[in-house]
PDB file of C-alpha atoms in Angstrom:
ATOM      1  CA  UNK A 910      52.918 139.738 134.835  1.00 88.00           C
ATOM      2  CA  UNK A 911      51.065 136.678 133.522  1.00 91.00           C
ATOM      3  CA  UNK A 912      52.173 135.029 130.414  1.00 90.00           C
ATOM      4  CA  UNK A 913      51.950 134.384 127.819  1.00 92.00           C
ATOM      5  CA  UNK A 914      50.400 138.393 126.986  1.00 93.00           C
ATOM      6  CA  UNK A 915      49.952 141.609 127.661  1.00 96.00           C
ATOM      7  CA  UNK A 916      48.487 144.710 126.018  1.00 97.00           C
ATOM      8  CA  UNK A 917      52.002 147.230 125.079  1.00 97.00           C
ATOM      9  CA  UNK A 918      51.818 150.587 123.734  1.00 97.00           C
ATOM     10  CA  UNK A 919      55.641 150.380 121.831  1.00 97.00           C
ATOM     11  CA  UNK A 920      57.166 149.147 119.043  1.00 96.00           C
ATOM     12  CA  UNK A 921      58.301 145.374 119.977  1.00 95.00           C
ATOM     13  CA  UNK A 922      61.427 145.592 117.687  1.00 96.00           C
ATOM     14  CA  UNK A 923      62.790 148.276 118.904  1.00 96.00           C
ATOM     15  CA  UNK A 924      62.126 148.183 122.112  1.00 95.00           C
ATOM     16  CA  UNK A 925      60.855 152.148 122.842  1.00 97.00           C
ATOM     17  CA  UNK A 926      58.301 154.021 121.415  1.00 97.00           C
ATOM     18  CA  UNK A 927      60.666 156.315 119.606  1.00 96.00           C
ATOM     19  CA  UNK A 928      59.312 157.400 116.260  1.00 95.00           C
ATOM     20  CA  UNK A 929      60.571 160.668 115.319  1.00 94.00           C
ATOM     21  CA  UNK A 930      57.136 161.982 115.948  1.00 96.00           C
ATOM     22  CA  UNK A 931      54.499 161.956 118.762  1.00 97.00           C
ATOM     23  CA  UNK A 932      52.423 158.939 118.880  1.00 97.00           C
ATOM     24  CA  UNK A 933      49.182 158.123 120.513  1.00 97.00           C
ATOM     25  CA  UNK A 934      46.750 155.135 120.559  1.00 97.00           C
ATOM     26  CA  UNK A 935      43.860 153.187 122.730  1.00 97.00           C
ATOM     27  CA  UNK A 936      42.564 150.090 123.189  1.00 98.00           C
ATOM     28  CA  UNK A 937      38.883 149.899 123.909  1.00 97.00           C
ATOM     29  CA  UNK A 938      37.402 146.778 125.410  1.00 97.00           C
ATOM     30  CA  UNK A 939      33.976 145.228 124.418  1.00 97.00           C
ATOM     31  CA  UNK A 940      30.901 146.852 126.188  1.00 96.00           C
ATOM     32  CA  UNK A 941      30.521 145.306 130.020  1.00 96.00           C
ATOM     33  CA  UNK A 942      27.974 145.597 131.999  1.00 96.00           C
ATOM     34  CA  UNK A 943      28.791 146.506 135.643  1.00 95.00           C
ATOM     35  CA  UNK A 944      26.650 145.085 138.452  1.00 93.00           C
ATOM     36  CA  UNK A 945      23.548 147.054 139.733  1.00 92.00           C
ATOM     37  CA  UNK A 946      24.870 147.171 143.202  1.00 87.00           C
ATOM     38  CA  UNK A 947      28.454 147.651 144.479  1.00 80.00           C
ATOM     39  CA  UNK A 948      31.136 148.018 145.871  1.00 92.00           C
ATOM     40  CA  UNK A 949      33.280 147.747 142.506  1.00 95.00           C
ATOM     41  CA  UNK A 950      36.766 148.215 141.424  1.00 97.00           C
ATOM     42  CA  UNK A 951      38.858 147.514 138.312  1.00 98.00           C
ATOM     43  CA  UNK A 952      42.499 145.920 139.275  1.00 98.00           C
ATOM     44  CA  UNK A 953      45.152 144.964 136.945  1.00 97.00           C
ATOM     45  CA  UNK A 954      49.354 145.442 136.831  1.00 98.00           C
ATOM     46  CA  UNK A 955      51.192 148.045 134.390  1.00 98.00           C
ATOM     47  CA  UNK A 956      54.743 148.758 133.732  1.00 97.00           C
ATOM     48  CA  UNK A 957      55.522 152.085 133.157  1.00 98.00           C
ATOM     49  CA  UNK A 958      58.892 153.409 131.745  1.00 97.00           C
ATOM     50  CA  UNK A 959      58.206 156.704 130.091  1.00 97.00           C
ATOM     51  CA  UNK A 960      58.897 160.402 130.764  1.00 95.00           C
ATOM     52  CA  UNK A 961      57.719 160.700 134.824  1.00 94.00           C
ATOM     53  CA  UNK A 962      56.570 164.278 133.869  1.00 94.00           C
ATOM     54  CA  UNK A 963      53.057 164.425 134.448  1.00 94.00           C
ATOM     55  CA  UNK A 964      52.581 166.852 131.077  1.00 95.00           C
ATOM     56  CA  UNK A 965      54.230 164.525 128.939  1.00 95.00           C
ATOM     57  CA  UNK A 966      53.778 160.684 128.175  1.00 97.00           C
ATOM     58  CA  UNK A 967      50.227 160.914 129.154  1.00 98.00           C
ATOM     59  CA  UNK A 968      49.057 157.168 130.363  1.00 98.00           C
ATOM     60  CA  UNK A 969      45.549 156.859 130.910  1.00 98.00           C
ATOM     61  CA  UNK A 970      42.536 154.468 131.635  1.00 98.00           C
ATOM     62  CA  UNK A 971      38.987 155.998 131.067  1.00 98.00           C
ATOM     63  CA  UNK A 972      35.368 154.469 131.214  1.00 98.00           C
ATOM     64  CA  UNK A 973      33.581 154.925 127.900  1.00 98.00           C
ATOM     65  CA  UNK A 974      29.988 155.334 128.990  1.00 96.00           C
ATOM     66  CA  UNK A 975      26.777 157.312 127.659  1.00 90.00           C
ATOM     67  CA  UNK A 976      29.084 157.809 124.536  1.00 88.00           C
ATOM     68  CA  UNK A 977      31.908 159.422 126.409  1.00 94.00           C
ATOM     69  CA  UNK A 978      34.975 158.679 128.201  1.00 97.00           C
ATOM     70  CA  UNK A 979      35.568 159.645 131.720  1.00 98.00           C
ATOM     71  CA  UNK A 980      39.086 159.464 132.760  1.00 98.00           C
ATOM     72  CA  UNK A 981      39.358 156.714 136.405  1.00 98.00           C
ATOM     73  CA  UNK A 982      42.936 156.651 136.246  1.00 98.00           C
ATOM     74  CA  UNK A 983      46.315 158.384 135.475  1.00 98.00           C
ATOM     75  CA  UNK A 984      49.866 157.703 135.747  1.00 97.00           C
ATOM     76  CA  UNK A 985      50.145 160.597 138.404  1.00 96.00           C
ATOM     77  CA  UNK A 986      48.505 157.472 140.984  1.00 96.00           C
ATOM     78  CA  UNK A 987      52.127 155.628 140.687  1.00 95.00           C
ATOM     79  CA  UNK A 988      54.373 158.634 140.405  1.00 94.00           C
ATOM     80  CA  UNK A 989      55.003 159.031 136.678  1.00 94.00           C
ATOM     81  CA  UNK A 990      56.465 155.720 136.144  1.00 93.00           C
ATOM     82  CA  UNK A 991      56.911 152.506 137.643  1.00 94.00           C
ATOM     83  CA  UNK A 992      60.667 152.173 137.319  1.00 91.00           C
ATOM     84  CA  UNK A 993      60.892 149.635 135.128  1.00 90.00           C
ATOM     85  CA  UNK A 994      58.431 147.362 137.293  1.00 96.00           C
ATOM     86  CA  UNK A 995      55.516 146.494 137.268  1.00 97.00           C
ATOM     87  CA  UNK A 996      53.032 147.746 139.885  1.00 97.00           C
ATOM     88  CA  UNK A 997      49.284 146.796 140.870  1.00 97.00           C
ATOM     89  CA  UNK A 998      46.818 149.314 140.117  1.00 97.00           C
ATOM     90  CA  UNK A 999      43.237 149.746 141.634  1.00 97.00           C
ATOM     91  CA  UNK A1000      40.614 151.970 140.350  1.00 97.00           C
ATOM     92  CA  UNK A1001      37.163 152.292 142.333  1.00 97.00           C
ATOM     93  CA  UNK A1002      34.335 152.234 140.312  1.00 97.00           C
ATOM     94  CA  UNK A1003      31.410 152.941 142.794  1.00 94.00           C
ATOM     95  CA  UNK A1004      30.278 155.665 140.584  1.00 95.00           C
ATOM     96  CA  UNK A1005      29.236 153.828 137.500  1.00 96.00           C
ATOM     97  CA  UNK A1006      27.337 151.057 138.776  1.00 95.00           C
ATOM     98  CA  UNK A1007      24.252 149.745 136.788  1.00 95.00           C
ATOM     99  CA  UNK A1008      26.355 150.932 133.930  1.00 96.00           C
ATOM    100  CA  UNK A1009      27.178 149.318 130.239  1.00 97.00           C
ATOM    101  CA  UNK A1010      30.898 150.823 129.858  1.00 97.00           C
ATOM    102  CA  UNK A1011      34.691 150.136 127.613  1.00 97.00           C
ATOM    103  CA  UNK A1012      37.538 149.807 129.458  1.00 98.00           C
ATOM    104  CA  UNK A1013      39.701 152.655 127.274  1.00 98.00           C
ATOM    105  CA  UNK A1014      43.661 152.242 127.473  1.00 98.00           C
ATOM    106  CA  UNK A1015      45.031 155.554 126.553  1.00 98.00           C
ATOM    107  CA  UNK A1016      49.097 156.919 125.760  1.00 98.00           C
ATOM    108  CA  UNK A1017      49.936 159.630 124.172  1.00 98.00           C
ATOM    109  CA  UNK A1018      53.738 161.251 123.833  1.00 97.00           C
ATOM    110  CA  UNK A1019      52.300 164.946 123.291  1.00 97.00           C
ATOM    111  CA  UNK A1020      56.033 164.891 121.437  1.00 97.00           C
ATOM    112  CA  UNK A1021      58.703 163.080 119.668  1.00 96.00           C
ATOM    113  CA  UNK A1022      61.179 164.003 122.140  1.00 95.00           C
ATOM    114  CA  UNK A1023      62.396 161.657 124.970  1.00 94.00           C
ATOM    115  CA  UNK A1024      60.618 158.343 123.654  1.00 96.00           C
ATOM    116  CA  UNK A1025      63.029 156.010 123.912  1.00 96.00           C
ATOM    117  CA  UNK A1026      61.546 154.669 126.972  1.00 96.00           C
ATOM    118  CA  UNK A1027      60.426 150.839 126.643  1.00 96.00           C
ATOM    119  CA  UNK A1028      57.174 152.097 126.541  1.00 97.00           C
ATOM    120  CA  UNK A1029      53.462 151.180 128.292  1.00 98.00           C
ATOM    121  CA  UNK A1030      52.266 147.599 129.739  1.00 97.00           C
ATOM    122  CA  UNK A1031      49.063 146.814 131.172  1.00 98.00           C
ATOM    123  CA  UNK A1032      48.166 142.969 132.328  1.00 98.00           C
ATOM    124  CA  UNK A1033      45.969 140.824 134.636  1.00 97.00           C
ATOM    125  CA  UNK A1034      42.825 143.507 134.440  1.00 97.00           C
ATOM    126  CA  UNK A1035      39.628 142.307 135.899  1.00 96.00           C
ATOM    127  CA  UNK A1036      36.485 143.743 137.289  1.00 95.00           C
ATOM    128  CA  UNK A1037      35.837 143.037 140.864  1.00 94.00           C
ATOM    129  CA  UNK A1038      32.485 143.332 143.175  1.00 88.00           C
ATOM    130  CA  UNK A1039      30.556 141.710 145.510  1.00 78.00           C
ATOM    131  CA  UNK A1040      28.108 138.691 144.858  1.00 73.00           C
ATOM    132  CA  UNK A1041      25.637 139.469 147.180  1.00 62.00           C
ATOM    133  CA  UNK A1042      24.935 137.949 150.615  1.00 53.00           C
TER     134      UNK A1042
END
């Protein structure tokens, strides 16, 4: 969405994510600490073009907190896929406030089957809350 990068899960000279195999991967951010108070949300883009099924292609983002990850987000919230567009995303976050967390960016293909799809974008993610009165 806003050059001049963007965090891809896909091979950039090919194009897809098509291995021969299943893949998987994340990307964890550095540790954050989220505001005492909120109301708080993580926003960003992503581009999507994968299998829509919602067994398959799994696209996730989790919270890594307390030496866990809880899953915030899916790709079930834009259908599956974004249709080879990108589309805003919103995650409310009202639940781990006070918290020291990663921002985990999760794919896997569950198979090698059907991966010739361009693959997983995500861009322009930031935290968002209120400064007070």
């Amino acid at each position: 969405v806003t050059p001049p990068r963007s965090l891809y899960f896909g091979d950039p000279s090919t194009g897809n994510f098509q291995t021969g195999g299943a893949v998987t991967g994340v990307a964890r951010s550095p540790l954050i600490q989220l505001p005492a108070t909120g109301p708080i949300a993580l926003k960003g883009a992503t581009y999507i073009d994968v299998e829509p099924l919602f067994s398959r292609d799994l696209v996730w983002i989790a919270l890594e907190v307390g030496g866990g990850d809880v899953e915030v987000w899916n790709k079930e919230a834009v259908g599956g896929t974004t249709a080879q567009a990108w589309m805003p995303f919103e995650v409310d976050l009202a639940a781990f406030v006070g918290e020291t967390v990663r921002v985990v960016f999760g794919f896997d293909s569950i198979d090698g089957v059907n991966n010739t799809g361009e693959g997983v974008y995500f861009d322009d993610v930031s935290f968002w809350w209120s400064c007070g009165d």
